[in-house]
Each structure stands twice: as C-alpha cells, then as structure tokens.
Amino acid sequence: MDKMLLGLLIGAGFGAILQLGGASNYKKILGSLLLKDLTVIKLILTAIAVGTIGIYLLDFFGIANMDIKPTYTSGIIVAGLIFGVGFALAGYCPGTCIVGASEGKTDAVFVILGGLLGAAIYAVVFPLMNKTFNITANASNEITLATVFNVENGIWVAIPFSLIMIFLSFKLLKDRYGEMPS
Amino acid sequence: MSQEPVISWKTAGILLGLLLTFATYAYKPLGVSSQYVVTDGVIAHKIAPEKAEQNEYLAAKVGKNDWQIGSGWMLVFGMFLGGGIAAFATRRFHPKDESEIPSMWASKFGNSKGKRWFYAFLGGVFLLFGARLAGGCTSGHMISGISQLAISSLIFGVAIFASGIFTAKMLYRSKGVNNNG
C-alpha cells in the first residue's frame, strides 16, 4: 500500500482511539497528573503492556520495524522535566492537541501553535543543545532493557515487563474521584 | 453534551497496543512530535529557502525529505480526521461546556479566554521544546519507546510524570491548605 495512505489510515485509527478513550479530554489529563482520575495513565500502561508483547513477538520473527530512541541521560531528563511542565499547563500532549482541535476545542489549537513555535525555537538552539547534551555523539546508543540484561531475544524481557504494566494498571493504581476539583 | 470517554481505558489501551503492533509491522512505530518540525521546516523553506537550508536541525529532519511532507505528516493529519470523525459519530463534537475553556480550568482560573489560550500556547511551546530535545513525545517516546523497552524512553516517561504531577499540583493547590493528600 502507498505509504502516504497507510500513514493516514494508521493516524485515523490512532486519533479515533484517543478521542473515544478520553485522552484528548483536559479533565482526564489533569485528573491523571493530579493522581485523582487515572484513566489516561491506565490507558497508556495497557497500551504499553500489549504493545511490548506485540512488538517483541514481531521482533522474535524478525519482522519488526523498530525505532529505538538513543539514550543521552541528562538531556532526556531535562527534556522530560520541560515536557511535563507543558503537559500540565496545556492539558494536552503533542498528539492529543491535534485530536482536541479536531473536536472543536479552541485551546487545543493554541497548543498546536505554541508547539510549532517550541519546535522552531529548538531548531534554532539545536547546536547549543547538541553540545550540552552530546545528542548526535550518542545517536547510536540505542540501549533497551534487553541489552541491559544481556538477553538476546527481547521477548523474554517483554513478557515479565508486560505483566508488570498489567499489574500496575489493573491492580495497583486506584482512582480517587472524590478529591477531584470540579 | 458529555465529554466522557465512550470506551473504557482497558478497551482503548488494548486497541492502541494492537494498532502500535500493526504499525511497527506494516509501517513504523507511532510518532507525532517530529511533524511539528516538518511543518516548521516546510513553511520556513517556502518563505526563506536559504535560511532553512542553513539550519542544521531543519536540514537534517526536513531537508532529507526534499522539504516536503511525508507519510509521518499524513499520520498526524489522519489523527485529526479520525479524532474528528469519532467525536462527530458519538455526538461529542464541539462540546458546549468544554470547547472554549475546560470547565475544570475555568473553576480555578476564571472565564478569561485570553488567559486560557495564553497558557495553552505556553504549554505547547514547552511540550515541543521538550519533545524535540528528547527526540519524541508521549506517542513516539513513551508509548512506542517504552513498548520497545528503550532505556531513554523509560527515563523520559518517569521525568514527564514527575514534572507533570508537580506542575499540576502547583497549579491546582488550594491556597493556605496542605493539598498533598
């Protein structure tokens, strides 16, 4: 199938799942970050539980198109801290604001516009960031839990990891709606 | 009109995990944030081609694709279509109580549209700066990345929630009352 059409169809499925599952809902995102309504966190952990098994089964048969992000620890931590501030301020992430905008939410449109500016600022200061956090120098540092544990077939790490994710989302994490701000 | 989810987190999570598996087989893992760079790069190249080509980051991300959108951009456009159709089909399109300002935000910070839009815009700036520094966002790094057991994605996921939870608690703390519980 044509790559452009395939991308469009996968994206449409992705957008529909996020919309129907409530991931593009400000209250659901803030509810998760305030640790009151954990719907979105549990949705993410469940997706990871299924995705981990699915991807490593594909990998087991050698048919996965993996894309492992390189590790440059201090840069990744700083990036996550900055992203988290934006996550709480916006109540969307870079994908769910696209869905929010498609539902007619005007604040989601401003998140997209801010995002275009944030990405442009990053493009301008990239040389400084690259020097500070050694990003391109670590481009091939694609380590996973499987390489850390020195396991050749990732599926043997994926299965216990998936079970932990299921335990977290189905058993350990509990909602506390009563304390949710209105 | 209600904005409540129409499928449970279990159903949505399982479907998303299956979609991610299919995408990793037939295409590549899901990702969104790099398309903000592509959008910037395509626009910049239309306005000032030389300036865009001189920018190391834009040249690496967008220049390799001849300064045009690719299938990754179509994926994000597909999210817009899919999300809109899903909202429309379930009669949750343009919810009156949430479309301008989320009611939860309004109850804490008031009904000013400008204020909400300003913080939404600022949030967007932080989101994409952080995502580009990490090399991915919630989709590409957290969901796709952790599913591939990438160490960088696990670190990113923990840092996002540590910072996001702290910021949310600060935003919604009650004045003069200990709100840790």
mmCIF file of C-alpha atoms in Angstrom:
data_model
loop_
_atom_site.group_PDB
_atom_site.id
_atom_site.type_symbol
_atom_site.label_atom_id
_atom_site.label_comp_id
_atom_site.label_asym_id
_atom_site.label_seq_id
_atom_site.Cartn_x
_atom_site.Cartn_y
_atom_site.Cartn_z
ATOM 1 C CA MET A 1 0.000 0.000 0.000
ATOM 2 C CA ASP A 2 1.058 3.543 -0.646
ATOM 3 C CA LYS A 3 2.976 4.865 2.391
ATOM 4 C CA MET A 4 1.072 8.148 2.476
ATOM 5 C CA LEU A 5 -2.292 6.341 2.598
ATOM 6 C CA LEU A 6 -1.004 3.817 5.146
ATOM 7 C CA GLY A 7 0.176 6.678 7.394
ATOM 8 C CA LEU A 8 -3.195 8.402 7.043
ATOM 9 C CA LEU A 9 -5.141 5.250 7.977
ATOM 10 C CA ILE A 10 -2.937 4.393 10.970
ATOM 11 C CA GLY A 11 -3.237 8.010 12.131
ATOM 12 C CA ALA A 12 -7.032 7.929 11.766
ATOM 13 C CA GLY A 13 -7.209 4.816 13.952
ATOM 14 C CA PHE A 14 -4.855 6.419 16.467
ATOM 15 C CA GLY A 15 -6.890 9.654 16.623
ATOM 16 C CA ALA A 16 -10.181 7.779 16.984
ATOM 17 C CA ILE A 17 -8.879 5.605 19.839
ATOM 18 C CA LEU A 18 -7.510 8.640 21.711
ATOM 19 C CA GLN A 19 -10.792 10.522 21.226
ATOM 20 C CA LEU A 20 -13.082 7.649 22.249
ATOM 21 C CA GLY A 21 -10.874 6.739 25.216
ATOM 22 C CA GLY A 22 -10.904 10.266 26.633
ATOM 23 C CA ALA A 23 -7.198 11.019 26.148
ATOM 24 C CA SER A 24 -7.985 14.336 24.435
ATOM 25 C CA ASN A 25 -10.020 15.487 27.439
ATOM 26 C CA TYR A 26 -8.350 18.212 29.568
ATOM 27 C CA LYS A 27 -10.070 16.960 32.725
ATOM 28 C CA LYS A 28 -8.840 13.410 32.153
ATOM 29 C CA ILE A 29 -5.224 14.547 31.590
ATOM 30 C CA LEU A 30 -5.189 16.844 34.629
ATOM 31 C CA GLY A 31 -7.012 14.161 36.618
ATOM 32 C CA SER A 32 -4.119 11.803 35.901
ATOM 33 C CA LEU A 33 -1.448 14.391 36.744
ATOM 34 C CA LEU A 34 -3.271 15.259 39.994
ATOM 35 C CA LEU A 35 -3.402 11.484 40.683
ATOM 36 C CA LYS A 36 -7.191 11.592 41.130
ATOM 37 C CA ASP A 37 -8.604 10.070 37.925
ATOM 38 C CA LEU A 38 -6.012 7.720 36.474
ATOM 39 C CA THR A 39 -7.917 6.813 33.269
ATOM 40 C CA VAL A 40 -5.243 8.148 30.916
ATOM 41 C CA ILE A 41 -2.292 6.677 32.851
ATOM 42 C CA LYS A 42 -4.004 3.271 32.889
ATOM 43 C CA LEU A 43 -4.795 3.585 29.164
ATOM 44 C CA ILE A 44 -1.104 4.287 28.421
ATOM 45 C CA LEU A 45 0.147 1.430 30.630
ATOM 46 C CA THR A 46 -2.309 -1.017 28.995
ATOM 47 C CA ALA A 47 -1.229 0.108 25.517
ATOM 48 C CA ILE A 48 2.406 -0.435 26.536
ATOM 49 C CA ALA A 49 1.590 -3.883 28.004
ATOM 50 C CA VAL A 50 0.007 -5.009 24.698
ATOM 51 C CA GLY A 51 2.489 -3.124 22.512
ATOM 52 C CA THR A 52 5.542 -4.618 24.247
ATOM 53 C CA ILE A 53 4.355 -8.183 23.656
ATOM 54 C CA GLY A 54 3.219 -7.382 20.117
ATOM 55 C CA ILE A 55 6.434 -5.658 19.071
ATOM 56 C CA TYR A 56 8.747 -8.266 20.611
ATOM 57 C CA LEU A 57 6.721 -11.083 19.039
ATOM 58 C CA LEU A 58 7.285 -9.362 15.688
ATOM 59 C CA ASP A 59 10.961 -8.971 16.615
ATOM 60 C CA PHE A 60 11.143 -12.668 17.548
ATOM 61 C CA PHE A 61 10.110 -13.500 13.970
ATOM 62 C CA GLY A 62 12.352 -10.761 12.597
ATOM 63 C CA ILE A 63 9.550 -8.679 11.092
ATOM 64 C CA ALA A 64 9.516 -5.584 13.375
ATOM 65 C CA ASN A 65 10.444 -2.132 12.095
ATOM 66 C CA MET A 66 11.860 -0.979 15.421
ATOM 67 C CA ASP A 67 12.854 2.603 16.123
ATOM 68 C CA ILE A 68 14.752 2.731 19.428
ATOM 69 C CA LYS A 69 15.428 6.247 20.712
ATOM 70 C CA PRO A 70 19.073 6.803 21.720
ATOM 71 C CA THR A 71 19.962 7.392 25.370
ATOM 72 C CA TYR A 72 21.734 10.622 26.458
ATOM 73 C CA THR A 73 20.657 10.562 30.092
ATOM 74 C CA SER A 74 20.955 14.180 31.290
ATOM 75 C CA GLY A 75 19.396 15.554 28.096
ATOM 76 C CA ILE A 76 16.481 13.113 28.299
ATOM 77 C CA ILE A 77 15.824 14.028 31.949
ATOM 78 C CA VAL A 78 15.878 17.786 31.224
ATOM 79 C CA ALA A 79 13.614 17.193 28.210
ATOM 80 C CA GLY A 80 11.121 15.222 30.316
ATOM 81 C CA LEU A 81 11.041 17.916 33.010
ATOM 82 C CA ILE A 82 10.342 20.629 30.392
ATOM 83 C CA PHE A 83 7.738 18.439 28.646
ATOM 84 C CA GLY A 84 5.985 17.758 31.979
ATOM 85 C CA VAL A 85 5.509 21.478 32.656
ATOM 86 C CA GLY A 86 3.954 21.856 29.206
ATOM 87 C CA PHE A 87 1.807 18.747 29.727
ATOM 88 C CA ALA A 88 0.262 20.204 32.915
ATOM 89 C CA LEU A 89 -0.122 23.753 31.518
ATOM 90 C CA ALA A 90 -1.675 22.627 28.242
ATOM 91 C CA GLY A 91 -3.640 19.606 29.448
ATOM 92 C CA TYR A 92 -2.728 18.024 26.122
ATOM 93 C CA CYS A 93 0.326 16.349 24.622
ATOM 94 C CA PRO A 94 1.605 16.957 21.068
ATOM 95 C CA GLY A 95 -0.732 14.260 19.704
ATOM 96 C CA THR A 96 -3.878 14.768 21.783
ATOM 97 C CA CYS A 97 -3.984 18.507 20.975
ATOM 98 C CA ILE A 98 -4.374 17.500 17.317
ATOM 99 C CA VAL A 99 -7.385 15.386 18.333
ATOM 100 C CA GLY A 100 -8.670 18.144 20.656
ATOM 101 C CA ALA A 101 -8.533 20.619 17.776
ATOM 102 C CA SER A 102 -10.462 18.190 15.576
ATOM 103 C CA GLU A 103 -13.243 18.132 18.199
ATOM 104 C CA GLY A 104 -13.571 21.916 18.033
ATOM 105 C CA LYS A 105 -11.663 22.796 21.217
ATOM 106 C CA THR A 106 -10.074 26.208 20.681
ATOM 107 C CA ASP A 107 -7.473 25.905 23.450
ATOM 108 C CA ALA A 108 -6.084 22.811 21.666
ATOM 109 C CA VAL A 109 -5.467 24.962 18.570
ATOM 110 C CA PHE A 110 -3.318 27.296 20.705
ATOM 111 C CA VAL A 111 -1.353 24.303 21.996
ATOM 112 C CA ILE A 112 -0.582 23.366 18.358
ATOM 113 C CA LEU A 113 0.503 26.947 17.547
ATOM 114 C CA GLY A 114 2.694 27.039 20.673
ATOM 115 C CA GLY A 115 4.094 23.671 19.659
ATOM 116 C CA LEU A 116 5.100 24.972 16.232
ATOM 117 C CA LEU A 117 6.948 27.824 17.985
ATOM 118 C CA GLY A 118 8.577 25.465 20.518
ATOM 119 C CA ALA A 119 9.837 23.202 17.724
ATOM 120 C CA ALA A 120 11.147 26.257 15.821
ATOM 121 C CA ILE A 121 12.993 27.525 18.913
ATOM 122 C CA TYR A 122 14.541 24.076 19.305
ATOM 123 C CA ALA A 123 15.693 24.110 15.670
ATOM 124 C CA VAL A 124 17.446 27.441 16.316
ATOM 125 C CA VAL A 125 19.184 26.401 19.565
ATOM 126 C CA PHE A 126 19.923 22.819 18.453
ATOM 127 C CA PRO A 127 23.722 23.369 18.144
ATOM 128 C CA LEU A 128 23.866 24.529 21.790
ATOM 129 C CA MET A 129 21.677 21.631 22.994
ATOM 130 C CA ASN A 130 23.726 19.161 20.965
ATOM 131 C CA LYS A 131 26.951 20.448 22.542
ATOM 132 C CA THR A 132 25.491 20.478 26.060
ATOM 133 C CA PHE A 133 23.885 17.025 25.983
ATOM 134 C CA ASN A 134 26.039 15.183 23.383
ATOM 135 C CA ILE A 135 22.990 14.236 21.342
ATOM 136 C CA THR A 136 24.495 13.299 17.964
ATOM 137 C CA ALA A 137 27.516 11.739 19.707
ATOM 138 C CA ASN A 138 25.084 9.290 21.340
ATOM 139 C CA ALA A 139 22.946 8.713 18.237
ATOM 140 C CA SER A 140 23.829 5.016 18.114
ATOM 141 C CA ASN A 141 23.370 4.462 21.875
ATOM 142 C CA GLU A 142 20.125 2.546 21.298
ATOM 143 C CA ILE A 143 20.003 0.562 24.523
ATOM 144 C CA THR A 144 16.972 -1.371 25.771
ATOM 145 C CA LEU A 145 16.142 -3.397 28.873
ATOM 146 C CA ALA A 146 17.004 -6.475 26.803
ATOM 147 C CA THR A 147 20.533 -5.220 26.060
ATOM 148 C CA VAL A 148 20.986 -4.124 29.697
ATOM 149 C CA PHE A 149 20.059 -7.625 30.921
ATOM 150 C CA ASN A 150 22.081 -9.115 28.077
ATOM 151 C CA VAL A 151 19.098 -11.095 26.755
ATOM 152 C CA GLU A 152 19.337 -11.997 23.082
ATOM 153 C CA ASN A 153 15.604 -12.461 22.420
ATOM 154 C CA GLY A 154 13.787 -9.418 23.791
ATOM 155 C CA ILE A 155 10.534 -11.361 24.156
ATOM 156 C CA TRP A 156 11.871 -12.922 27.389
ATOM 157 C CA VAL A 157 12.144 -9.449 28.907
ATOM 158 C CA ALA A 158 8.967 -8.211 27.212
ATOM 159 C CA ILE A 159 6.721 -10.848 28.865
ATOM 160 C CA PRO A 160 7.592 -10.052 32.516
ATOM 161 C CA PHE A 161 7.674 -6.314 31.724
ATOM 162 C CA SER A 162 4.200 -6.522 30.194
ATOM 163 C CA LEU A 163 2.905 -8.391 33.253
ATOM 164 C CA ILE A 164 4.241 -5.598 35.496
ATOM 165 C CA MET A 165 2.423 -2.999 33.364
ATOM 166 C CA ILE A 166 -0.819 -5.021 33.612
ATOM 167 C CA PHE A 167 -0.406 -5.351 37.386
ATOM 168 C CA LEU A 168 0.142 -1.571 37.670
ATOM 169 C CA SER A 169 -2.882 -0.623 35.572
ATOM 170 C CA PHE A 170 -5.357 -3.321 36.618
ATOM 171 C CA LYS A 171 -4.463 -3.772 40.286
ATOM 172 C CA LEU A 172 -2.160 -1.210 41.848
ATOM 173 C CA LEU A 173 -3.413 2.140 40.536
ATOM 174 C CA LYS A 174 -6.720 3.274 42.037
ATOM 175 C CA ASP A 175 -8.805 6.344 41.212
ATOM 176 C CA ARG A 176 -9.726 8.826 43.918
ATOM 177 C CA TYR A 177 -12.512 10.737 42.129
ATOM 178 C CA GLY A 178 -13.886 12.176 45.380
ATOM 179 C CA GLU A 179 -10.974 14.598 45.651
ATOM 180 C CA MET A 180 -11.181 15.745 42.025
ATOM 181 C CA PRO A 181 -11.584 19.524 41.547
ATOM 182 C CA SER A 182 -14.839 20.275 39.736
ATOM 183 C CA MET B 1 -23.098 17.130 25.639
ATOM 184 C CA SER B 2 -20.844 14.912 27.628
ATOM 185 C CA GLN B 3 -17.135 14.678 27.054
ATOM 186 C CA GLU B 4 -16.808 11.431 28.973
ATOM 187 C CA PRO B 5 -14.944 8.584 27.241
ATOM 188 C CA VAL B 6 -17.195 6.143 25.374
ATOM 189 C CA ILE B 7 -14.788 3.213 25.573
ATOM 190 C CA SER B 8 -13.030 2.131 28.770
ATOM 191 C CA TRP B 9 -9.294 2.626 29.328
ATOM 192 C CA LYS B 10 -8.934 -1.153 29.035
ATOM 193 C CA THR B 11 -10.516 -1.258 25.579
ATOM 194 C CA ALA B 12 -8.710 1.873 24.404
ATOM 195 C CA GLY B 13 -5.378 0.619 25.786
ATOM 196 C CA ILE B 14 -5.698 -2.806 24.151
ATOM 197 C CA LEU B 15 -6.745 -1.272 20.801
ATOM 198 C CA LEU B 16 -3.858 1.203 20.954
ATOM 199 C CA GLY B 17 -1.380 -1.586 21.759
ATOM 200 C CA LEU B 18 -2.674 -3.621 18.791
ATOM 201 C CA LEU B 19 -2.524 -0.573 16.497
ATOM 202 C CA LEU B 20 1.065 0.088 17.627
ATOM 203 C CA THR B 21 1.947 -3.545 16.876
ATOM 204 C CA PHE B 22 0.369 -3.311 13.414
ATOM 205 C CA ALA B 23 2.139 -0.005 12.733
ATOM 206 C CA THR B 24 5.504 -1.477 13.800
ATOM 207 C CA TYR B 25 4.924 -4.375 11.395
ATOM 208 C CA ALA B 26 3.494 -2.567 8.354
ATOM 209 C CA TYR B 27 4.990 0.903 8.777
ATOM 210 C CA LYS B 28 6.955 2.120 11.795
ATOM 211 C CA PRO B 29 6.159 2.863 15.461
ATOM 212 C CA LEU B 30 3.729 5.720 16.132
ATOM 213 C CA GLY B 31 5.144 9.234 16.475
ATOM 214 C CA VAL B 32 3.863 12.792 16.298
ATOM 215 C CA SER B 33 6.250 15.453 17.553
ATOM 216 C CA SER B 34 8.759 15.394 14.671
ATOM 217 C CA GLN B 35 5.936 16.522 12.358
ATOM 218 C CA TYR B 36 5.895 19.905 14.116
ATOM 219 C CA VAL B 37 9.482 20.290 12.877
ATOM 220 C CA VAL B 38 8.447 19.129 9.400
ATOM 221 C CA THR B 39 5.617 21.696 9.362
ATOM 222 C CA ASP B 40 8.013 24.446 10.513
ATOM 223 C CA GLY B 41 10.634 23.355 8.001
ATOM 224 C CA VAL B 42 8.276 23.190 5.009
ATOM 225 C CA ILE B 43 6.889 26.662 5.837
ATOM 226 C CA ALA B 44 10.381 28.112 6.517
ATOM 227 C CA HIS B 45 11.664 26.683 3.241
ATOM 228 C CA LYS B 46 8.776 28.314 1.332
ATOM 229 C CA ILE B 47 9.486 31.733 2.906
ATOM 230 C CA ALA B 48 13.284 31.722 3.080
ATOM 231 C CA PRO B 49 14.821 28.627 1.415
ATOM 232 C CA GLU B 50 18.447 29.565 2.119
ATOM 233 C CA LYS B 51 17.863 30.287 5.805
ATOM 234 C CA ALA B 52 16.010 26.991 6.206
ATOM 235 C CA GLU B 53 18.769 25.045 4.443
ATOM 236 C CA GLN B 54 21.419 26.677 6.640
ATOM 237 C CA ASN B 55 19.672 25.438 9.807
ATOM 238 C CA GLU B 56 21.417 22.204 10.759
ATOM 239 C CA TYR B 57 18.383 20.706 12.529
ATOM 240 C CA LEU B 58 15.794 21.553 9.855
ATOM 241 C CA ALA B 59 18.155 20.378 7.106
ATOM 242 C CA ALA B 60 18.600 17.014 8.859
ATOM 243 C CA LYS B 61 14.904 16.484 9.625
ATOM 244 C CA VAL B 62 13.104 18.056 6.661
ATOM 245 C CA GLY B 63 15.810 18.564 4.038
ATOM 246 C CA LYS B 64 16.335 14.822 3.645
ATOM 247 C CA ASN B 65 12.701 14.621 2.530
ATOM 248 C CA ASP B 66 13.272 17.367 -0.069
ATOM 249 C CA TRP B 67 11.462 19.941 2.125
ATOM 250 C CA GLN B 68 8.122 18.216 1.644
ATOM 251 C CA ILE B 69 5.680 16.494 3.940
ATOM 252 C CA GLY B 70 5.870 12.709 4.091
ATOM 253 C CA SER B 71 3.828 9.787 5.385
ATOM 254 C CA GLY B 72 4.570 10.767 9.015
ATOM 255 C CA TRP B 73 2.789 14.053 8.426
ATOM 256 C CA MET B 74 -0.124 12.172 6.888
ATOM 257 C CA LEU B 75 -0.304 10.108 10.074
ATOM 258 C CA VAL B 76 -0.803 13.286 12.119
ATOM 259 C CA PHE B 77 -3.332 14.588 9.599
ATOM 260 C CA GLY B 78 -5.075 11.210 9.913
ATOM 261 C CA MET B 79 -5.281 11.733 13.696
ATOM 262 C CA PHE B 80 -7.132 14.977 13.035
ATOM 263 C CA LEU B 81 -9.584 13.204 10.708
ATOM 264 C CA GLY B 82 -10.005 10.128 12.911
ATOM 265 C CA GLY B 83 -10.469 12.166 16.086
ATOM 266 C CA GLY B 84 -12.989 14.465 14.440
ATOM 267 C CA ILE B 85 -14.993 11.613 12.906
ATOM 268 C CA ALA B 86 -15.036 9.724 16.235
ATOM 269 C CA ALA B 87 -16.243 12.812 18.099
ATOM 270 C CA PHE B 88 -18.871 13.550 15.449
ATOM 271 C CA ALA B 89 -20.127 9.946 15.277
ATOM 272 C CA THR B 90 -20.573 9.762 19.049
ATOM 273 C CA ARG B 91 -22.183 13.245 19.200
ATOM 274 C CA ARG B 92 -19.291 14.595 21.261
ATOM 275 C CA PHE B 93 -18.150 17.141 18.663
ATOM 276 C CA HIS B 94 -17.699 20.738 19.834
ATOM 277 C CA PRO B 95 -18.925 20.193 23.411
ATOM 278 C CA LYS B 96 -20.513 23.421 24.620
ATOM 279 C CA ASP B 97 -19.087 23.300 28.124
ATOM 280 C CA GLU B 98 -15.542 22.390 27.106
ATOM 281 C CA SER B 99 -14.888 23.834 23.651
ATOM 282 C CA GLU B 100 -13.744 27.325 24.672
ATOM 283 C CA ILE B 101 -12.296 26.768 28.137
ATOM 284 C CA PRO B 102 -12.172 23.449 30.020
ATOM 285 C CA SER B 103 -14.653 23.739 32.916
ATOM 286 C CA MET B 104 -12.051 22.495 35.367
ATOM 287 C CA TRP B 105 -9.678 25.299 34.312
ATOM 288 C CA ALA B 106 -12.492 27.884 34.487
ATOM 289 C CA SER B 107 -13.417 26.912 38.044
ATOM 290 C CA LYS B 108 -9.847 27.594 39.174
ATOM 291 C CA PHE B 109 -8.584 30.369 36.876
ATOM 292 C CA GLY B 110 -11.773 32.097 35.701
ATOM 293 C CA ASN B 111 -13.560 32.513 32.405
ATOM 294 C CA SER B 112 -10.954 34.575 30.545
ATOM 295 C CA LYS B 113 -10.418 33.019 27.115
ATOM 296 C CA GLY B 114 -7.239 35.025 26.597
ATOM 297 C CA LYS B 115 -5.713 33.669 29.806
ATOM 298 C CA ARG B 116 -6.550 30.059 28.917
ATOM 299 C CA TRP B 117 -5.274 30.486 25.363
ATOM 300 C CA PHE B 118 -2.051 32.102 26.616
ATOM 301 C CA TYR B 119 -1.282 29.205 28.964
ATOM 302 C CA ALA B 120 -2.309 26.650 26.320
ATOM 303 C CA PHE B 121 0.111 28.330 23.875
ATOM 304 C CA LEU B 122 2.878 28.463 26.509
ATOM 305 C CA GLY B 123 2.223 24.808 27.327
ATOM 306 C CA GLY B 124 2.616 23.991 23.632
ATOM 307 C CA VAL B 125 5.997 25.753 23.497
ATOM 308 C CA PHE B 126 7.282 23.716 26.488
ATOM 309 C CA LEU B 127 5.795 20.465 25.110
ATOM 310 C CA LEU B 128 7.507 20.651 21.744
ATOM 311 C CA PHE B 129 10.815 22.013 23.018
ATOM 312 C CA GLY B 130 10.946 19.124 25.482
ATOM 313 C CA ALA B 131 9.794 16.568 22.920
ATOM 314 C CA ARG B 132 12.393 17.629 20.344
ATOM 315 C CA LEU B 133 15.173 17.641 22.955
ATOM 316 C CA ALA B 134 14.199 14.073 23.885
ATOM 317 C CA GLY B 135 13.590 13.018 20.268
ATOM 318 C CA GLY B 136 9.913 12.123 20.744
ATOM 319 C CA CYS B 137 6.702 12.784 22.669
ATOM 320 C CA THR B 138 4.049 10.776 24.508
ATOM 321 C CA SER B 139 3.387 8.726 21.359
ATOM 322 C CA GLY B 140 6.865 8.164 19.959
ATOM 323 C CA HIS B 141 8.874 8.106 23.156
ATOM 324 C CA MET B 142 6.544 6.987 25.895
ATOM 325 C CA ILE B 143 4.077 4.585 24.254
ATOM 326 C CA SER B 144 6.155 3.366 21.283
ATOM 327 C CA GLY B 145 9.513 3.770 23.028
ATOM 328 C CA ILE B 146 8.691 2.003 26.294
ATOM 329 C CA SER B 147 6.950 -0.755 24.309
ATOM 330 C CA GLN B 148 10.334 -1.307 22.631
ATOM 331 C CA LEU B 149 11.861 -1.370 26.141
ATOM 332 C CA ALA B 150 14.124 1.595 25.309
ATOM 333 C CA ILE B 151 16.031 2.902 28.336
ATOM 334 C CA SER B 152 15.794 6.505 27.088
ATOM 335 C CA SER B 153 12.001 6.224 26.855
ATOM 336 C CA LEU B 154 11.707 4.796 30.381
ATOM 337 C CA ILE B 155 13.777 7.720 31.725
ATOM 338 C CA PHE B 156 11.710 10.199 29.689
ATOM 339 C CA GLY B 157 8.409 8.704 30.924
ATOM 340 C CA VAL B 158 9.426 8.945 34.585
ATOM 341 C CA ALA B 159 10.701 12.539 34.148
ATOM 342 C CA ILE B 160 7.488 13.620 32.345
ATOM 343 C CA PHE B 161 5.232 12.351 35.107
ATOM 344 C CA ALA B 162 7.474 13.663 37.930
ATOM 345 C CA SER B 163 7.417 17.141 36.404
ATOM 346 C CA GLY B 164 3.810 16.980 35.178
ATOM 347 C CA ILE B 165 2.476 15.840 38.563
ATOM 348 C CA PHE B 166 4.480 18.547 40.382
ATOM 349 C CA THR B 167 3.291 21.279 37.988
ATOM 350 C CA ALA B 168 -0.349 20.132 38.112
ATOM 351 C CA LYS B 169 -0.277 20.040 41.931
ATOM 352 C CA MET B 170 1.177 23.566 41.977
ATOM 353 C CA LEU B 171 -1.470 24.839 39.536
ATOM 354 C CA TYR B 172 -4.382 23.303 41.434
ATOM 355 C CA ARG B 173 -3.138 23.691 45.022
ATOM 356 C CA SER B 174 -5.662 25.219 47.412
ATOM 357 C CA LYS B 175 -4.417 28.451 48.931
ATOM 358 C CA GLY B 176 -3.173 28.030 52.511
ATOM 359 C CA VAL B 177 -4.298 24.427 52.681
ATOM 360 C CA ASN B 178 -1.977 21.451 52.537
ATOM 361 C CA ASN B 179 -3.063 19.674 49.387
ATOM 362 C CA ASN B 180 -0.626 16.804 49.378
ATOM 363 C CA GLY B 181 -3.122 14.184 50.429
#
